[in-house]
Coordinates of C-alpha atoms and ligand atoms in Angstrom, one line a residue:
M1 CA 0.0 0.0 0.0
K2 CA 1.3 3.4 -0.9
S3 CA 1.4 5.7 2.1
N4 CA 0.0 9.2 1.8
T5 CA 2.6 10.6 4.1
P6 CA 4.8 13.2 2.3
W7 CA 8.4 12.1 1.9
W8 CA 9.7 15.0 4.1
K9 CA 7.8 13.6 7.1
S10 CA 9.0 10.0 6.9
G11 CA 12.4 10.6 5.3
V12 CA 15.8 11.5 6.5
V13 CA 17.8 14.4 5.2
Y14 CA 21.6 14.4 4.9
Q15 CA 23.4 17.8 4.8
I16 CA 26.4 18.1 2.6
Y17 CA 28.9 20.9 2.8
P18 CA 29.9 20.6 -0.9
R19 CA 33.4 22.0 -0.4
S20 CA 34.2 19.1 1.9
F21 CA 32.5 16.1 0.6
Y22 CA 34.5 14.7 -2.3
D23 CA 36.9 16.3 -4.7
S24 CA 36.5 14.8 -8.2
N25 CA 39.1 16.9 -10.1
D26 CA 42.0 17.2 -7.7
D27 CA 42.0 20.9 -6.8
G28 CA 41.5 20.3 -3.1
I29 CA 37.9 21.5 -3.1
G30 CA 34.9 19.2 -3.0
D31 CA 32.5 19.6 -6.0
I32 CA 29.2 18.5 -7.5
K33 CA 30.7 15.7 -9.5
G34 CA 32.2 14.5 -6.3
I35 CA 28.7 14.3 -4.7
T36 CA 27.3 12.5 -7.7
A37 CA 30.2 10.0 -7.4
K38 CA 29.2 9.3 -3.8
L39 CA 25.4 8.9 -4.4
E40 CA 25.8 5.1 -4.3
Y41 CA 27.2 5.4 -0.8
L42 CA 24.4 7.6 0.4
S43 CA 21.8 5.2 -1.1
W44 CA 23.5 2.3 0.6
L45 CA 23.4 4.3 3.9
G46 CA 19.6 4.7 3.4
I47 CA 19.0 8.5 3.4
D48 CA 16.1 10.0 1.5
A49 CA 17.3 13.5 0.6
I50 CA 20.4 15.7 0.4
W51 CA 20.5 19.3 1.5
L52 CA 23.4 21.0 -0.2
S53 CA 24.9 24.1 1.4
P54 CA 25.1 26.8 -1.3
V55 CA 26.7 25.9 -4.6
N56 CA 25.7 29.1 -6.5
T57 CA 28.3 31.5 -7.9
S58 CA 30.0 33.3 -5.0
P59 CA 33.1 35.3 -4.2
M60 CA 33.3 33.1 -1.1
Y61 CA 33.6 35.8 1.6
D62 CA 31.3 33.5 3.6
F63 CA 32.0 30.3 1.6
G64 CA 28.9 30.5 -0.6
Y65 CA 26.5 32.2 1.8
D66 CA 27.2 35.3 -0.2
I67 CA 25.8 34.7 -3.6
S68 CA 26.6 36.8 -6.7
D69 CA 24.6 34.8 -9.2
Y70 CA 21.5 32.9 -8.2
Y71 CA 21.2 31.3 -11.7
D72 CA 24.5 29.6 -11.9
V73 CA 26.8 27.2 -10.0
D74 CA 30.2 28.4 -8.9
D75 CA 33.1 27.3 -11.1
C76 CA 34.9 25.7 -8.2
Y77 CA 31.9 23.3 -7.8
G78 CA 31.3 22.6 -11.5
T79 CA 28.7 23.6 -14.0
L80 CA 25.0 23.8 -14.3
D81 CA 25.2 20.6 -16.3
D82 CA 27.0 18.9 -13.5
F83 CA 24.2 20.0 -11.2
M84 CA 21.4 18.7 -13.5
E85 CA 23.3 15.4 -13.7
L86 CA 23.4 15.3 -9.9
I87 CA 19.6 15.8 -9.8
D88 CA 19.1 13.1 -12.4
Q89 CA 21.3 10.5 -10.8
A90 CA 20.0 11.2 -7.3
H91 CA 16.4 10.9 -8.5
K92 CA 17.2 7.6 -10.1
L93 CA 18.2 6.3 -6.7
G94 CA 15.1 7.9 -5.0
I95 CA 17.1 10.6 -3.4
K96 CA 15.8 14.2 -3.3
I97 CA 17.9 17.3 -3.7
I98 CA 17.3 20.3 -1.5
M99 CA 19.1 23.6 -2.2
D100 CA 20.2 26.3 0.2
L101 CA 18.2 29.5 -0.5
V102 CA 20.2 32.4 0.8
V103 CA 17.9 35.4 0.3
N104 CA 18.3 37.5 3.5
H105 CA 21.3 39.0 1.6
T106 CA 23.3 38.7 -1.5
S107 CA 27.0 39.2 -2.2
H108 CA 28.1 42.8 -2.6
M109 CA 29.2 41.6 -6.0
H110 CA 25.7 40.6 -7.1
K111 CA 24.5 42.7 -10.1
W112 CA 21.5 43.9 -8.1
F113 CA 23.7 45.4 -5.5
I114 CA 26.0 46.9 -8.0
E115 CA 23.0 48.7 -9.5
S116 CA 21.5 49.5 -6.1
R117 CA 24.6 51.3 -4.9
S118 CA 25.2 53.2 -8.3
S119 CA 22.7 56.0 -7.5
K120 CA 19.9 57.0 -5.2
D121 CA 17.4 56.9 -8.0
N122 CA 18.5 53.6 -9.6
R123 CA 15.4 51.2 -10.0
R124 CA 17.1 48.7 -7.7
R125 CA 18.1 51.2 -5.0
D126 CA 15.2 50.0 -2.8
W127 CA 16.1 46.3 -3.3
Y128 CA 18.5 46.7 -0.4
I129 CA 18.3 48.6 2.9
W130 CA 19.7 52.1 2.6
H131 CA 19.6 54.8 5.3
E132 CA 21.1 58.2 5.8
G133 CA 23.5 58.7 8.8
K134 CA 22.5 60.2 12.1
D135 CA 24.6 63.2 13.2
G136 CA 27.4 61.9 10.9
K137 CA 27.2 58.4 12.4
V138 CA 25.5 55.1 11.8
P139 CA 21.7 55.2 11.6
N140 CA 21.1 53.1 14.7
N141 CA 22.7 50.6 17.1
W142 CA 22.0 47.4 15.1
K143 CA 25.0 45.0 15.1
S144 CA 26.2 42.5 12.6
A145 CA 26.1 38.9 13.7
F146 CA 29.7 38.7 12.6
G147 CA 30.9 41.7 14.6
G148 CA 30.7 45.5 14.5
S149 CA 27.9 47.8 13.3
A150 CA 25.4 46.3 10.8
W151 CA 25.7 49.5 8.8
E152 CA 28.4 50.3 6.2
F153 CA 28.9 53.7 4.7
D154 CA 29.0 53.9 1.0
P155 CA 30.8 57.2 0.0
H156 CA 29.5 57.1 -3.6
T157 CA 25.9 58.1 -2.6
G158 CA 26.7 59.1 1.0
E159 CA 24.3 56.7 2.6
Y160 CA 24.7 53.5 4.7
Y161 CA 23.6 50.0 3.7
L162 CA 22.6 47.3 6.2
H163 CA 24.4 44.0 6.5
S164 CA 23.3 41.5 9.1
F165 CA 26.5 39.5 8.4
L166 CA 29.7 40.6 6.6
K167 CA 29.8 44.0 4.8
E168 CA 30.2 41.8 1.7
Q169 CA 26.7 40.5 2.4
P170 CA 24.2 43.4 2.0
D171 CA 20.7 42.6 3.2
L172 CA 17.9 42.5 0.7
N173 CA 14.8 44.6 1.3
W174 CA 11.9 42.1 1.6
R175 CA 9.4 45.0 1.8
N176 CA 10.1 45.6 -1.9
P177 CA 7.6 43.7 -4.1
D178 CA 9.8 43.7 -7.3
M179 CA 12.7 42.3 -5.3
R180 CA 10.4 39.5 -4.0
K181 CA 9.2 38.8 -7.5
S182 CA 12.7 38.3 -8.7
I183 CA 13.4 35.9 -5.8
Y184 CA 10.3 33.8 -6.7
K185 CA 11.3 33.8 -10.3
M186 CA 14.7 32.4 -9.4
M187 CA 13.0 29.8 -7.2
R188 CA 10.9 28.7 -10.1
F189 CA 14.0 28.3 -12.2
W190 CA 15.4 25.7 -9.8
L191 CA 12.0 24.0 -9.1
D192 CA 11.5 23.7 -12.9
M193 CA 14.9 22.0 -13.1
G194 CA 13.7 19.4 -10.6
V195 CA 15.0 20.6 -7.3
D196 CA 12.9 19.1 -4.5
G197 CA 13.0 22.0 -2.1
F198 CA 14.9 24.7 -0.3
R199 CA 16.5 25.3 3.1
L200 CA 15.9 28.9 3.9
D201 CA 18.9 30.6 5.4
V202 CA 18.1 32.8 8.5
V203 CA 14.4 33.0 7.5
N204 CA 13.5 34.9 10.7
W205 CA 15.8 37.8 9.8
F206 CA 14.3 38.7 6.4
V207 CA 12.2 41.7 7.6
K208 CA 13.5 44.6 9.7
D209 CA 11.7 47.3 11.6
K210 CA 10.2 50.0 9.3
K211 CA 11.1 52.8 11.7
F212 CA 14.7 51.4 12.3
R213 CA 14.3 51.7 16.0
N214 CA 17.3 51.0 18.2
N215 CA 17.5 47.5 19.7
P216 CA 17.4 47.4 23.5
F217 CA 21.0 47.1 24.7
T218 CA 22.1 44.1 26.8
I219 CA 25.6 42.8 27.2
K220 CA 26.4 39.3 25.8
P221 CA 29.6 38.1 24.2
F222 CA 29.5 38.3 20.4
D223 CA 26.0 39.7 20.5
P224 CA 25.7 42.9 22.5
E225 CA 22.0 43.5 21.9
K226 CA 18.6 42.0 21.9
H227 CA 17.5 41.7 18.3
K228 CA 14.0 43.2 18.8
Y229 CA 13.9 45.3 15.7
D230 CA 16.2 43.8 13.2
R231 CA 14.9 40.2 13.4
N232 CA 11.7 38.3 14.0
R233 CA 9.4 41.1 12.8
P234 CA 5.8 39.9 12.5
E235 CA 5.5 41.0 8.8
V236 CA 7.9 38.3 7.8
H237 CA 5.1 35.8 8.0
D238 CA 3.2 37.5 5.2
Y239 CA 6.2 37.1 2.9
I240 CA 6.8 33.5 3.9
R241 CA 3.2 32.7 3.0
E242 CA 3.7 34.3 -0.3
L243 CA 6.9 32.3 -0.8
R244 CA 5.1 29.1 0.2
S245 CA 2.5 29.6 -2.5
V246 CA 5.2 29.7 -5.1
V247 CA 6.6 26.3 -3.9
D248 CA 3.0 25.0 -3.9
E249 CA 2.8 25.5 -7.6
Y250 CA 4.9 22.4 -7.7
E251 CA 4.1 18.9 -6.4
N252 CA 6.0 17.2 -3.5
R253 CA 8.4 20.0 -2.7
M254 CA 9.6 21.0 0.7
T255 CA 10.9 24.0 2.5
V256 CA 12.8 24.0 5.8
G257 CA 13.6 27.2 7.6
E258 CA 16.7 28.0 9.6
V259 CA 15.1 30.0 12.4
F260 CA 18.3 31.3 14.1
T261 CA 18.3 32.4 17.7
L262 CA 21.1 32.4 20.2
P263 CA 21.2 29.9 23.1
P264 CA 19.1 28.6 24.6
G265 CA 17.1 28.4 21.3
S266 CA 13.4 29.0 20.9
P267 CA 11.0 26.2 19.9
V268 CA 8.1 28.6 20.0
L269 CA 9.7 31.0 17.5
A270 CA 10.8 28.1 15.3
A271 CA 7.3 26.7 15.3
S272 CA 5.8 30.1 14.5
F273 CA 7.2 29.7 10.9
L274 CA 5.1 26.5 10.4
G275 CA 2.2 28.9 10.2
N276 CA -1.5 28.1 10.7
D277 CA -2.8 25.2 8.8
N278 CA 0.5 24.6 7.1
D279 CA 0.6 27.8 5.1
E280 CA 4.2 28.8 5.9
L281 CA 7.2 26.4 5.9
H282 CA 6.9 22.6 5.9
L283 CA 9.7 22.2 8.5
T284 CA 11.9 24.5 10.7
F285 CA 14.9 23.9 12.8
D286 CA 14.8 24.4 16.6
F287 CA 18.5 24.4 17.7
S288 CA 17.7 23.9 21.4
I289 CA 19.3 20.5 21.6
M290 CA 22.5 21.8 19.9
Y291 CA 22.9 24.2 22.7
R292 CA 22.5 21.6 25.5
L293 CA 25.1 19.5 27.3
W294 CA 24.8 15.8 27.3
S295 CA 21.9 14.8 29.6
A296 CA 18.8 12.6 29.1
R297 CA 16.8 15.0 31.2
R298 CA 17.8 18.1 29.1
F299 CA 17.2 16.3 25.8
Y300 CA 13.8 15.2 27.0
N301 CA 12.9 18.7 28.1
C302 CA 13.9 20.1 24.7
I303 CA 11.8 17.7 22.7
K304 CA 8.9 18.1 25.1
K305 CA 8.9 21.9 24.5
W306 CA 9.4 21.5 20.8
Y307 CA 6.5 19.1 20.3
K308 CA 4.3 21.3 22.4
A309 CA 5.1 24.3 20.3
I310 CA 4.3 22.6 17.0
P311 CA 0.9 23.8 15.7
E312 CA -1.9 21.3 14.7
G313 CA -0.9 19.7 11.5
G314 CA 2.7 20.7 11.8
W315 CA 5.6 18.3 11.9
P316 CA 8.8 18.5 14.0
C317 CA 12.3 18.3 12.6
N318 CA 15.4 17.4 14.6
V319 CA 19.1 18.0 14.2
L320 CA 22.3 17.5 16.2
S321 CA 24.9 19.1 14.0
N322 CA 25.4 21.5 11.1
H323 CA 28.1 23.6 9.4
D324 CA 27.8 26.4 11.9
Q325 CA 28.2 24.5 15.2
P326 CA 30.9 22.2 16.6
R327 CA 30.2 18.5 15.6
S328 CA 27.9 16.7 18.0
R329 CA 30.4 14.0 18.7
S330 CA 32.8 16.6 20.1
R331 CA 30.1 18.6 21.8
F332 CA 28.9 15.6 23.8
M333 CA 32.4 15.3 25.3
G334 CA 32.8 12.4 27.6
G335 CA 36.5 11.6 26.7
A336 CA 36.6 7.8 26.1
D337 CA 32.8 7.7 26.3
S338 CA 32.3 10.1 23.4
E339 CA 31.8 7.3 20.9
N340 CA 29.2 5.6 23.1
R341 CA 27.4 8.9 23.6
A342 CA 27.4 9.5 19.9
R343 CA 25.8 6.1 19.4
V344 CA 23.0 6.8 21.9
A345 CA 22.5 10.2 20.3
A346 CA 22.2 8.6 16.9
V347 CA 19.4 6.2 18.0
F348 CA 17.7 9.1 19.8
L349 CA 17.8 11.3 16.6
L350 CA 16.6 8.5 14.3
T351 CA 13.7 7.3 16.6
I352 CA 12.2 10.4 18.2
K353 CA 9.2 12.0 16.3
G354 CA 10.3 14.4 13.6
T355 CA 12.3 14.5 10.4
P356 CA 16.0 13.9 11.2
F357 CA 18.7 15.9 9.6
L358 CA 22.2 14.3 9.6
Y359 CA 25.4 16.3 8.9
Y360 CA 28.0 14.6 6.7
G361 CA 30.4 12.6 8.7
E362 CA 28.0 12.3 11.7
E363 CA 27.4 8.7 10.5
I364 CA 31.0 7.8 11.1
G365 CA 31.3 9.7 14.3
M366 CA 33.6 12.4 12.9
K367 CA 35.0 14.8 15.4
N368 CA 35.9 18.4 15.3
A369 CA 39.2 18.8 13.6
R370 CA 42.0 20.4 15.6
L371 CA 43.1 23.4 13.6
S372 CA 45.8 26.0 14.2
R373 CA 45.4 29.7 13.5
G374 CA 47.1 29.4 10.1
D375 CA 44.5 26.9 8.9
I376 CA 41.5 29.1 9.7
V377 CA 39.6 30.5 6.7
D378 CA 36.2 31.2 8.2
P379 CA 35.8 35.0 8.6
L380 CA 34.4 34.5 12.0
G381 CA 37.4 32.5 13.2
R382 CA 39.8 35.0 11.8
R383 CA 38.1 37.8 13.5
Y384 CA 37.7 36.3 17.0
W385 CA 40.6 33.8 17.3
P386 CA 41.4 32.5 19.9
V387 CA 38.3 33.4 21.9
Y388 CA 36.1 31.8 19.2
R389 CA 37.8 29.7 16.6
G390 CA 35.0 29.9 14.1
R391 CA 33.3 27.2 12.2
D392 CA 36.1 25.5 10.2
C393 CA 36.6 22.7 12.7
S394 CA 33.2 21.2 11.7
R395 CA 33.7 21.8 8.0
T396 CA 36.8 19.7 7.3
P397 CA 36.9 17.0 4.5
M398 CA 34.8 13.9 4.8
L399 CA 36.9 10.9 5.9
W400 CA 36.5 8.2 3.2
N401 CA 39.5 5.9 3.8
S402 CA 42.9 5.6 5.4
R403 CA 44.9 6.7 2.3
S404 CA 46.4 10.2 2.0
N405 CA 44.0 13.1 2.6
A406 CA 41.5 10.4 3.8
G407 CA 40.6 9.7 0.2
F408 CA 39.0 13.1 -0.1
S409 CA 41.4 14.5 -2.7
T410 CA 44.8 13.6 -4.1
V411 CA 46.1 17.1 -3.4
R412 CA 46.2 19.2 -0.2
P413 CA 42.5 20.0 0.7
W414 CA 41.2 23.6 1.4
L415 CA 41.0 22.7 5.1
P416 CA 43.2 20.0 6.8
V417 CA 41.9 16.5 7.1
D418 CA 41.3 15.5 10.8
S419 CA 44.1 13.4 12.1
S420 CA 41.7 10.7 13.3
Y421 CA 41.1 9.4 9.7
K422 CA 43.2 6.3 10.1
N423 CA 40.6 4.9 12.5
I424 CA 37.5 6.9 11.7
N425 CA 36.7 6.5 8.0
V426 CA 33.9 5.1 5.8
R427 CA 35.9 2.2 4.3
A428 CA 37.0 0.8 7.6
Q429 CA 33.5 1.2 9.1
M430 CA 31.8 -0.4 6.2
N431 CA 33.7 -3.6 6.9
D432 CA 32.9 -3.6 10.6
R433 CA 29.4 -4.7 11.5
Y434 CA 29.5 -3.0 14.8
S435 CA 30.8 0.3 13.6
M436 CA 29.0 3.7 14.0
L437 CA 28.3 3.7 10.2
N438 CA 26.6 0.3 10.4
L439 CA 24.6 1.5 13.4
Y440 CA 23.3 4.4 11.3
R441 CA 22.6 2.1 8.4
N442 CA 20.8 -0.5 10.4
V443 CA 18.6 2.0 12.2
L444 CA 17.9 3.9 8.9
H445 CA 16.8 0.7 7.3
L446 CA 14.7 -0.3 10.3
R447 CA 12.9 3.1 10.1
R448 CA 12.2 2.5 6.4
K449 CA 10.7 -0.9 7.1
H450 CA 8.6 0.1 10.1
K451 CA 6.6 3.3 9.6
A452 CA 5.8 3.5 13.4
L453 CA 9.5 4.6 13.8
S454 CA 9.2 7.5 11.3
E455 CA 5.5 8.5 11.2
G456 CA 4.2 7.1 14.5
E457 CA 3.0 9.0 17.5
I458 CA 5.5 9.3 20.4
F459 CA 4.6 8.5 24.0
P460 CA 7.2 9.2 26.7
V461 CA 7.8 6.3 29.2
M462 CA 10.9 7.4 31.1
K463 CA 11.6 11.1 31.0
G464 CA 15.3 11.3 31.5
I465 CA 15.3 11.3 35.2
N466 CA 18.2 9.1 36.4
G467 CA 19.8 9.2 33.0
V468 CA 17.4 7.0 31.0
L469 CA 15.1 8.2 28.3
A470 CA 12.5 5.7 27.0
Y471 CA 9.5 6.1 24.8
M472 CA 7.0 4.3 22.6
R473 CA 6.4 4.9 18.9
V474 CA 3.1 3.7 17.7
Q475 CA 1.3 3.6 14.4
G476 CA -1.6 1.3 13.5
D477 CA -0.7 -2.2 14.7
E478 CA 2.9 -1.4 15.1
K479 CA 4.4 -0.6 18.5
F480 CA 8.0 0.1 19.3
F481 CA 9.7 0.7 22.6
I482 CA 13.0 2.6 22.6
A483 CA 15.2 2.8 25.6
L484 CA 18.4 4.9 25.9
N485 CA 20.9 4.8 28.7
F486 CA 22.7 8.2 28.7
T487 CA 25.0 7.1 31.5
S488 CA 28.1 5.0 32.1
K489 CA 26.2 2.8 34.7
T490 CA 23.8 0.0 34.2
K491 CA 20.2 1.0 34.5
R492 CA 17.0 -0.8 35.2
V493 CA 14.0 -0.2 32.9
S494 CA 10.6 -1.4 34.0
E495 CA 7.3 -0.7 32.4
D496 CA 4.1 -2.6 32.9
E497 CA 3.5 -3.7 29.4
R498 CA 3.1 -7.4 29.1
G499 CA 3.3 -9.0 25.7
Q500 CA 5.9 -10.5 23.4
W501 CA 8.7 -8.1 22.5
R502 CA 11.6 -8.6 20.2
V503 CA 14.9 -6.7 20.1
M504 CA 15.2 -5.1 16.6
F505 CA 18.4 -3.2 17.4
S506 CA 20.7 -2.8 20.3
T507 CA 24.1 -1.3 20.7
H508 CA 24.9 -4.2 23.1
R509 CA 22.8 -7.3 22.7
T510 CA 21.9 -9.7 19.9
K511 CA 19.0 -8.9 17.6
Y512 CA 15.8 -11.0 18.0
E513 CA 16.3 -11.6 21.7
H514 CA 12.8 -11.9 23.3
F515 CA 11.1 -10.4 26.3
T516 CA 7.8 -11.1 27.8
S517 CA 7.6 -7.8 29.6
L518 CA 9.5 -4.5 29.4
D519 CA 11.6 -5.2 32.5
M520 CA 15.3 -5.2 31.6
T521 CA 18.7 -4.0 32.6
L522 CA 20.4 -1.6 30.2
A523 CA 24.2 -1.8 29.9
P524 CA 26.2 1.4 30.2
Y525 CA 25.3 3.6 27.2
E526 CA 23.0 1.0 25.8
A527 CA 20.5 2.1 23.2
M528 CA 17.9 -0.4 22.1
I529 CA 14.8 -0.6 19.9
V530 CA 12.3 -3.4 20.7
M531 CA 9.1 -4.2 18.7
R532 CA 5.9 -5.7 20.1
I533 CA 5.3 -8.9 18.2
G534 CA 2.2 -10.1 20.0
D535 CA 0.2 -10.8 23.1
L536 CA 1.4 -13.3 25.8
Ligands
ISL601 O1 27.3 30.5 12.7 C1 27.0 31.3 13.6 C2 27.8 31.5 14.7 O2 28.3 30.3 15.2 C3 25.7 31.9 13.5 O3 25.6 33.1 14.1 C4 25.2 32.0 12.1 O4 25.5 33.2 11.6 C5 23.7 31.8 12.0 O5 23.6 30.4 12.3 C6 23.1 32.0 10.6 O6 23.7 31.1 9.8 C7 23.4 31.1 8.4 O7 23.6 32.3 7.8 C8 25.0 32.8 7.7 C9 26.0 31.8 7.3 O8 27.3 32.3 7.6 C10 25.8 30.5 8.0 O9 26.7 29.5 7.5 C11 24.3 30.1 7.7 O10 24.0 28.8 8.2 C12 24.9 34.0 6.7 O11 24.4 33.5 5.5
CA602 CA1 37.2 19.9 -7.0

């Protein structure tokens, strides 16, 4: 029977940072052909969709998050033909392709901005956010996320333009209808080509206060203000509804929004972009878990708040790592326990309710690379070193095998390969049934086979007190019990549910072991998935 559930609810998305996945032409930079070459691997792994960080033409001040041509692919990644070939080959394997839509800002080298800054009466002047100075100074106290004022003076016309990030990333003016029309036209270009959807970069920052009021001032490292007026303005929702209607001209497409807030994260804000009755984005990221330390109780509280915030008809989405944060394996710490923790986290991510997003390398337990100042290319790391080392440590090349450069490239890669590659790599882990990689693969395949694990309702059983998290996933006749021991001690699990249960996956015991009640002892850091197979 074909299920009516859309693919983005039951599927698993795998994020690729294209620069670092696989280099097909030996220039040290990952590229589109490299991704196509590794599709077989991803299909073997069992993912359903790929989200590509930006591949559009860019001067790379922010490694692609500064786009100078929305209609083309950057030379360092290949050609438009390579991209079409990637879509084709991926679709043949049943894998969807999601593009990054970076439309809060463009590159300062985008032709729209070049026109906009050319004169005050240019037809594209108002496509960006221009303002005159105040008493010879910046218009207000808004700060760039990457440091300093968010305003840059442009001597040519004597006004300031707004940039929420680098000065090489001027913010677009979403209040301008012609600008929006051009964005929608560009989206249709990619949707017509067969792209399955978009990840919207900083979607909650698109609209700024009309009156340009000062933000209330509070002192926090890297972020010395509350973003009351330059982010999260209510009008943004009107534009997101408009954008959604463009995507809805096509079948089966998906949008996922990056709703960026500082720690502790905000599930309520993230959920607000799901709209009423599904009229805004299909999915949004809540980063609360990424900001939490390792703890069953904290993880439980995050998902509880997240689920509670999701509107009727909405669907959660869960993520442990991305290209902006330290890799989860390293964040969980735990020294010698870090691999065990990463395994528990993997089973958690793949069995809680919501669409999981994996970050390349997470499936082999990749760690943050140790980099020195000379290696750093991220503008954030260069600016704040050594207080903040930037994002390069989680963007290093994928570890494919134990050969030189971990099989990523035959020449020196753009960022160093992490020194752990002799032990942590795809090739070695494919051959080891008990590896992290095979854990991911097994659980991904189990999810595919049993819809309760992907689409089912979730019912908490043990809420993380005492280090154990346990829950049921239920759909139709299918019922699964998942138990996760977040600690290095054995733990007893006991739930009054008689019946015949069978172990479908465990980090510690053999598959198909049977239970007649849910009364069991978990080994340290054991994660297990059991299925109800009948009455007693
Ligand atoms: O990465 C950050 C600091 O660790 C965040 O402040 C980041 O700026 C925020 O997550 C927004 O990120 C997105 O937009 C940025 C880009 O640099 C990020 O890579 C992207 O994910 C500007 O486009
Ligand atoms: Ca290359």
